Short mmCIF file of C-alpha atoms in Angstrom, two decimals:
data_model
loop_
_atom_site.label_atom_id
_atom_site.label_comp_id
_atom_site.label_asym_id
_atom_site.label_seq_id
_atom_site.Cartn_x
_atom_site.Cartn_y
_atom_site.Cartn_z
CA MET A 965 4.30 128.30 101.64
CA ALA A 966 6.47 128.04 98.55
CA ILE A 967 4.72 131.13 97.20
CA THR A 968 2.27 133.61 98.66
CA ILE A 969 -0.21 135.41 96.45
CA GLY A 970 -2.20 138.35 97.76
CA VAL A 971 -5.58 139.10 96.19
CA ASP A 972 -7.65 142.26 96.61
CA ILE A 973 -11.36 141.96 95.82
CA GLY A 974 -13.18 145.24 95.20
CA GLY A 975 -16.75 146.01 94.22
CA SER A 976 -15.79 146.15 90.55
CA HIS A 977 -12.27 144.76 90.29
CA ILE A 978 -9.79 142.09 91.32
CA SER A 979 -6.04 142.57 91.75
CA SER A 980 -3.48 139.84 92.33
CA ALA A 981 0.27 139.70 92.95
CA ALA A 982 2.97 137.50 94.43
CA VAL A 983 4.53 138.87 97.60
CA SER A 984 8.06 138.24 98.80
CA ASP A 985 8.09 136.59 102.24
CA GLY A 986 11.42 138.24 103.03
CA ASN A 987 10.63 141.91 102.62
CA PHE A 988 6.84 141.99 102.07
CA LYS A 989 7.14 143.63 98.68
CA ILE A 990 5.29 142.76 95.50
CA VAL A 991 7.39 140.61 93.19
CA PRO A 992 7.97 142.58 89.96
CA GLY A 993 5.99 141.34 86.98
CA THR A 994 3.40 139.44 89.02
CA TYR A 995 0.81 142.19 89.54
CA PHE A 996 -2.36 141.82 87.46
CA SER A 997 -5.81 143.33 87.74
CA GLY A 998 -9.09 143.30 85.88
CA ALA A 999 -12.64 144.61 85.96
CA VAL A 1000 -15.36 142.38 87.38
CA ASP A 1001 -19.12 142.62 86.92
CA SER A 1002 -20.26 142.15 90.51
CA LYS A 1003 -23.81 141.53 89.31
CA ALA A 1004 -22.86 138.66 87.02
CA SER A 1005 -23.48 134.96 87.60
CA LYS A 1006 -21.45 132.89 90.05
CA GLU A 1007 -19.56 131.16 87.24
CA ILE A 1008 -18.63 134.40 85.44
CA ILE A 1009 -17.38 136.05 88.66
CA ILE A 1010 -15.33 133.05 89.81
CA LYS A 1011 -13.85 132.50 86.35
CA LYS A 1012 -12.76 136.16 86.19
CA TRP A 1013 -11.14 135.91 89.60
CA ALA A 1014 -9.35 132.73 88.52
CA GLU A 1015 -8.22 134.34 85.27
CA ILE A 1016 -6.39 137.14 87.09
CA ILE A 1017 -4.91 134.86 89.77
CA ASN A 1018 -3.73 132.43 87.07
CA GLN A 1019 -1.85 135.28 85.39
CA THR A 1020 0.06 135.81 88.64
CA ILE A 1021 0.71 132.07 88.99
CA GLN A 1022 2.02 131.86 85.43
CA ALA A 1023 4.26 134.89 85.96
CA ILE A 1024 5.77 133.22 89.01
CA GLU A 1025 6.26 129.91 87.27
CA GLY A 1026 8.17 131.41 84.37
CA GLY A 1027 7.75 128.13 82.58
CA GLN A 1028 9.06 126.08 85.50
CA GLU A 1029 7.12 123.65 87.62
CA LEU A 1030 6.31 124.84 91.13
CA ASN A 1031 7.26 122.80 94.17
CA GLY A 1032 5.11 123.19 97.24
CA THR A 1033 1.79 124.72 98.11
CA ILE A 1034 0.75 128.12 96.83
CA GLY A 1035 -0.80 130.26 99.55
CA ILE A 1036 -3.57 132.52 98.26
CA ALA A 1037 -4.69 135.21 100.70
CA PHE A 1038 -7.77 137.32 100.06
CA SER A 1039 -8.56 140.88 101.05
CA MET A 1040 -12.33 140.38 100.93
CA PRO A 1041 -15.23 142.75 101.61
CA GLY A 1042 -18.04 141.63 103.87
CA PRO A 1043 -20.40 140.20 104.67
CA PHE A 1044 -18.24 137.08 104.61
CA GLN A 1045 -17.49 134.09 106.82
CA TYR A 1046 -13.74 134.63 107.01
CA GLN A 1047 -12.94 131.46 108.94
CA ASN A 1048 -14.45 129.07 106.41
CA GLY A 1049 -14.34 131.16 103.25
CA ILE A 1050 -18.06 131.33 102.54
CA ALA A 1051 -19.48 134.47 100.92
CA MET A 1052 -22.57 135.96 102.51
CA PHE A 1053 -23.21 138.81 100.08
CA GLU A 1054 -26.89 139.60 100.23
CA GLY A 1055 -28.80 142.84 99.90
CA ASN A 1056 -25.67 144.91 99.23
CA ASP A 1057 -25.85 145.08 95.43
CA LYS A 1058 -22.58 143.22 94.77
CA TYR A 1059 -21.59 139.60 94.24
CA GLU A 1060 -25.00 138.38 95.36
CA ALA A 1061 -24.64 135.36 93.04
CA LEU A 1062 -21.97 134.12 95.46
CA TYR A 1063 -24.31 134.02 98.47
CA ASN A 1064 -23.54 130.96 100.62
CA VAL A 1065 -20.81 129.87 98.17
CA SER A 1066 -17.45 128.47 99.28
CA VAL A 1067 -14.99 130.66 97.40
CA ALA A 1068 -12.16 128.17 97.91
CA ASP A 1069 -14.13 125.21 96.54
CA GLU A 1070 -15.42 127.07 93.48
CA LEU A 1071 -12.17 128.86 92.67
CA SER A 1072 -10.12 125.67 92.86
CA LYS A 1073 -12.00 124.33 89.82
CA TYR A 1074 -10.50 127.00 87.57
CA LEU A 1075 -6.99 127.58 88.93
CA SER A 1076 -4.03 126.35 86.89
CA GLU A 1077 -2.41 124.92 90.04
CA LYS A 1078 -4.28 122.58 92.34
CA ASP A 1079 -1.92 122.53 95.34
CA VAL A 1080 -3.23 125.72 96.90
CA SER A 1081 -4.24 126.93 100.35
CA PHE A 1082 -6.69 129.77 100.97
CA ARG A 1083 -6.99 132.32 103.77
CA PHE A 1084 -9.37 135.29 104.06
CA LEU A 1085 -9.51 138.58 105.94
CA ASN A 1086 -11.74 141.65 105.79
CA ASP A 1087 -10.56 144.16 103.18
CA ALA A 1088 -10.34 147.07 105.63
CA SER A 1089 -8.24 144.95 108.00
CA CYS A 1090 -5.94 143.89 105.15
CA PHE A 1091 -5.41 147.52 104.18
CA GLY A 1092 -4.62 148.32 107.81
CA VAL A 1093 -2.14 145.46 108.15
CA GLY A 1094 -0.52 146.45 104.85
CA GLY A 1095 -0.36 150.07 105.97
CA ALA A 1096 1.29 149.04 109.24
CA LEU A 1097 3.80 146.86 107.39
CA LYS A 1098 4.70 149.78 105.14
CA GLN A 1099 5.58 151.88 108.18
CA GLY A 1100 8.31 149.38 109.03
CA VAL A 1101 9.68 149.22 112.55
CA LYS A 1102 8.97 152.67 113.93
CA ALA A 1103 8.94 153.49 117.59
CA GLY A 1104 5.60 154.59 118.92
CA THR A 1105 3.41 153.31 116.07
CA ASN A 1106 2.07 150.13 117.65
CA LYS A 1107 -1.56 151.23 117.66
CA VAL A 1108 -2.84 152.14 114.23
CA ILE A 1109 -6.23 153.22 112.94
CA ALA A 1110 -6.51 152.69 109.19
CA ILE A 1111 -9.42 154.05 107.15
CA THR A 1112 -10.33 153.79 103.48
CA LEU A 1113 -12.31 156.60 101.91
CA GLY A 1114 -14.00 155.75 98.64
CA THR A 1115 -17.25 154.19 97.49
CA GLY A 1116 -17.65 153.17 101.13
CA PHE A 1117 -15.99 153.94 104.45
CA GLY A 1118 -13.72 151.17 105.71
CA ALA A 1119 -11.83 151.05 108.99
CA ALA A 1120 -9.52 148.84 110.99
CA PHE A 1121 -7.97 149.13 114.44
CA LEU A 1122 -4.59 147.41 114.81
CA ASP A 1123 -2.39 146.73 117.82
CA ASN A 1124 1.07 145.50 116.77
CA LYS A 1125 -0.41 144.70 113.31
CA LEU A 1126 -3.19 142.58 114.84
CA PRO A 1127 -6.75 143.65 113.96
CA VAL A 1128 -8.76 144.44 117.08
CA THR A 1129 -12.49 143.93 116.63
CA GLN A 1130 -13.78 143.66 120.20
CA GLY A 1131 -13.13 145.44 123.47
CA SER A 1132 -13.99 148.61 125.33
CA ASN A 1133 -11.47 150.71 123.39
CA VAL A 1134 -12.75 149.89 119.87
CA PRO A 1135 -16.16 150.12 118.19
CA HIS A 1136 -18.17 146.93 117.70
CA ASN A 1137 -16.52 144.64 115.10
CA GLY A 1138 -13.78 147.24 114.67
CA CYS A 1139 -16.00 148.91 112.06
CA LEU A 1140 -16.89 152.58 111.67
CA TRP A 1141 -19.07 152.68 108.55
CA ASP A 1142 -22.25 151.76 110.42
CA LYS A 1143 -21.71 153.96 113.48
CA PRO A 1144 -24.08 156.90 114.03
CA TYR A 1145 -22.96 160.32 112.90
CA ARG A 1146 -25.18 163.39 112.99
CA ASP A 1147 -28.51 162.47 111.37
CA ASN A 1148 -27.31 159.26 109.69
CA ILE A 1149 -24.44 156.77 109.70
CA ALA A 1150 -20.77 157.46 109.01
CA ASP A 1151 -20.78 155.74 105.62
CA ASN A 1152 -23.07 158.42 104.25
CA TYR A 1153 -20.66 161.20 105.28
CA PHE A 1154 -17.26 159.71 104.45
CA SER A 1155 -17.76 158.29 100.98
CA THR A 1156 -17.87 159.45 97.38
CA ARG A 1157 -21.63 159.89 97.35
CA TRP A 1158 -21.42 162.52 100.11
CA PHE A 1159 -19.12 164.63 97.93
CA LEU A 1160 -21.41 164.25 94.92
CA ASN A 1161 -24.47 165.16 96.97
CA GLN A 1162 -22.76 168.19 98.50
CA TYR A 1163 -21.59 169.43 95.11
CA GLU A 1164 -25.09 169.13 93.68
CA LYS A 1165 -26.59 170.93 96.70
CA SER A 1166 -24.02 173.70 96.42
CA THR A 1167 -24.04 174.25 92.65
CA GLY A 1168 -27.18 172.58 91.33
CA GLN A 1169 -25.01 170.50 89.00
CA LYS A 1170 -24.61 166.73 88.92
CA LEU A 1171 -21.17 165.18 88.48
CA THR A 1172 -20.46 161.56 87.59
CA ASP A 1173 -16.69 161.17 87.86
CA GLY A 1174 -16.45 161.18 91.63
CA VAL A 1175 -14.18 163.09 93.99
CA LYS A 1176 -11.41 163.40 91.41
CA GLU A 1177 -13.69 165.55 89.26
CA ILE A 1178 -14.68 167.75 92.20
CA ALA A 1179 -11.03 168.16 93.21
CA SER A 1180 -10.18 169.38 89.71
CA ILE A 1181 -12.67 172.26 90.01
CA GLU A 1182 -10.89 174.83 92.13
CA ASN A 1183 -13.39 177.38 93.39
CA TYR A 1184 -15.05 178.48 96.64
CA ALA A 1185 -17.76 175.78 96.46
CA THR A 1186 -15.33 172.87 96.15
CA ALA A 1187 -12.94 174.33 98.75
CA LYS A 1188 -15.82 174.55 101.23
CA ILE A 1189 -16.84 170.94 100.51
CA PHE A 1190 -13.35 169.67 101.36
CA ASP A 1191 -13.18 171.90 104.45
CA ASP A 1192 -16.52 170.56 105.64
CA PHE A 1193 -15.30 167.03 104.98
CA ALA A 1194 -12.19 167.62 107.11
CA ASP A 1195 -14.33 169.11 109.91
CA ASN A 1196 -16.73 166.18 109.82
CA LEU A 1197 -14.01 163.53 109.69
CA SER A 1198 -12.02 165.00 112.57
CA GLU A 1199 -15.16 165.41 114.67
CA PHE A 1200 -16.20 161.82 114.02
CA LEU A 1201 -12.78 160.20 114.49
CA THR A 1202 -11.64 162.11 117.58
CA PRO A 1203 -13.41 159.97 120.23
CA TYR A 1204 -12.25 156.74 118.57
CA ILE A 1205 -8.65 157.99 118.37
CA VAL A 1206 -8.76 158.94 122.05
CA ASP A 1207 -10.39 155.67 123.19
CA PHE A 1208 -7.92 153.53 121.23
CA ASP A 1209 -4.97 155.76 122.19
CA ALA A 1210 -3.84 155.56 118.57
CA ASP A 1211 -0.25 156.30 117.56
CA LEU A 1212 -0.91 156.66 113.82
CA LEU A 1213 -3.78 157.31 111.41
CA VAL A 1214 -3.43 155.70 107.96
CA ILE A 1215 -5.73 156.94 105.19
CA GLY A 1216 -6.28 155.24 101.82
CA GLY A 1217 -8.95 154.92 99.16
CA ASN A 1218 -9.66 157.08 96.12
CA ILE A 1219 -10.58 160.13 98.21
CA ALA A 1220 -7.10 160.01 99.79
CA LYS A 1221 -5.68 160.98 96.38
CA SER A 1222 -7.22 164.44 96.92
CA ASN A 1223 -5.61 164.81 100.36
CA ARG A 1224 -3.98 168.13 99.42
CA LEU A 1225 -7.45 169.64 99.78
CA PHE A 1226 -8.29 168.35 103.27
CA LEU A 1227 -5.20 166.99 105.04
CA ASN A 1228 -3.93 170.25 106.55
CA LYS A 1229 -7.35 171.13 107.93
CA LEU A 1230 -7.73 167.63 109.34
CA GLY A 1231 -4.42 167.87 111.16
CA GLU A 1232 -5.22 171.35 112.48
CA ASN A 1233 -8.55 170.14 113.83
CA PHE A 1234 -6.88 167.28 115.69
CA LYS A 1235 -4.37 169.67 117.25
CA LYS A 1236 -7.23 171.84 118.52
CA GLN A 1237 -8.43 168.70 120.35
CA ASN A 1238 -4.92 168.19 121.80
CA ILE A 1239 -4.38 165.19 119.53
CA SER A 1240 -0.87 165.08 118.12
CA LEU A 1241 -1.25 162.21 115.68
CA PRO A 1242 0.88 161.52 112.60
CA ILE A 1243 -1.22 160.89 109.48
CA SER A 1244 0.07 158.63 106.70
CA ILE A 1245 -1.56 158.90 103.27
CA ILE A 1246 -1.41 155.79 101.09
CA GLU A 1247 -2.49 156.28 97.50
CA ASN A 1248 -1.85 152.75 96.19
CA THR A 1249 -4.61 151.19 98.28
CA GLU A 1250 -4.98 147.97 96.27
CA GLU A 1251 -1.29 147.11 96.48
CA THR A 1252 -1.31 147.87 100.21
CA SER A 1253 -4.29 145.53 100.70
CA ILE A 1254 -2.46 142.81 98.75
CA LEU A 1255 0.55 143.17 101.06
CA GLY A 1256 -1.72 143.01 104.10
CA SER A 1257 -3.55 139.92 102.88
CA SER A 1258 -0.28 138.11 102.17
CA TYR A 1259 0.64 138.51 105.85
CA LEU A 1260 -2.04 135.92 106.60
CA PHE A 1261 0.61 133.33 105.68
CA ASN A 1262 2.94 134.61 108.36
CA GLU A 1263 2.26 131.69 110.67
CA ALA A 1264 2.84 133.58 113.93
CA PHE A 1265 0.35 136.23 112.81
CA TRP A 1266 -2.16 133.62 111.60
CA GLU A 1267 -2.05 131.72 114.90
CA LYS A 1268 -2.96 134.91 116.75
CA ILE A 1269 -5.94 135.88 114.59
CA LYS A 1270 -7.42 132.71 113.10
CA ALA A 1271 -9.67 131.92 116.03
CA GLU A 1272 -11.07 135.45 116.12
CA LEU A 1273 -11.75 136.10 112.45
CA PRO A 1274 -14.94 138.13 112.14
CA TYR A 1275 -18.18 136.59 110.95
CA PHE A 1276 -19.96 139.38 109.11
#
C-alpha cells in the first residue's frame, strides 16, 4: 500500500487517520473525527463516513497526486461479515439502515480517491492489536487479553498479536460481553449502564453524564460502586486469564479513564488469586483502534488471519 488509513467506527462517531508503516504511529495532521447519527439513513451514514475519511486523504495528499493504492482498514463493531465487508446490523439500535449493505461498494461512491482497498476487523480485536503494538517488543507479553469498558463490554484474546476466537483456552468467538455472569450477562455488569444503575440504587438520583460524572463525586457511595466494580471484574476475568495463560491485560474505553478508582483493587484481587498480571491502561482508545486496524495491511499478519475472520 502506498498509504494506509485506519478508521474507527463507534456507535456515535467515526475517526480516521493515516498510519506510518514504519513505526505504526499516526501521521501528524491526518487525524479527523466526527459525530454520526447511527439511526440515520444509509446515504447519510455513508456520506458522513466518507467525509471524515476524505479529510484524512486530503491531508495526506497535501495538494499532490497520490501514486498507488490507498489501503483503508476498518475497526468495525459487529454484527458484521468481516471477510466480505457486509454490515449485518439488526436489532441492536445502531446503523440498522446498513443491514446487508456492502460498506466498500457504497463508500467508494463518495471517496475522493478511487484506487482504494478495504479490509475489516472487529473493533475489540483492533483495539487489542493496537494495544499489543503499543507495548512494543517486550519479553513475556505474547498472550494479551484486551478489554474495552464503555457503552458496551468488548474483549479480544491475542497470541503474538493474532486474535484468537476459537479453541479450548478462549471463550466462543473470543467474546466476553455475552458470557453469563451472576444473574445476567457480562455486558450488563461491565458497562456504563451498570454504573448509572448502581448510582441510582445507592442514592436515588439519576445521572446522565456517565461514569465520568460518578467519578467526580467523591463520597462513600461512589467509592463503593468502584470497589464493587473491581470485585466483579476480577471475579469474572480470573478464569479466562487462567485458561488463556495471559501475560498482559490491556484495558481501554471511557471507563478506563477513571482507573484511579478501581485499578489498585483490581490488581490486589488478582494477587489474592495468585495471578501476577501486569495491567496496561490505554486512555486514547480510538487512536489505539486505528493503529490496530492499520495492521491489517501488514501482509504477513493479513495472511494469517484473513481465512479466519469472524462472521458475527
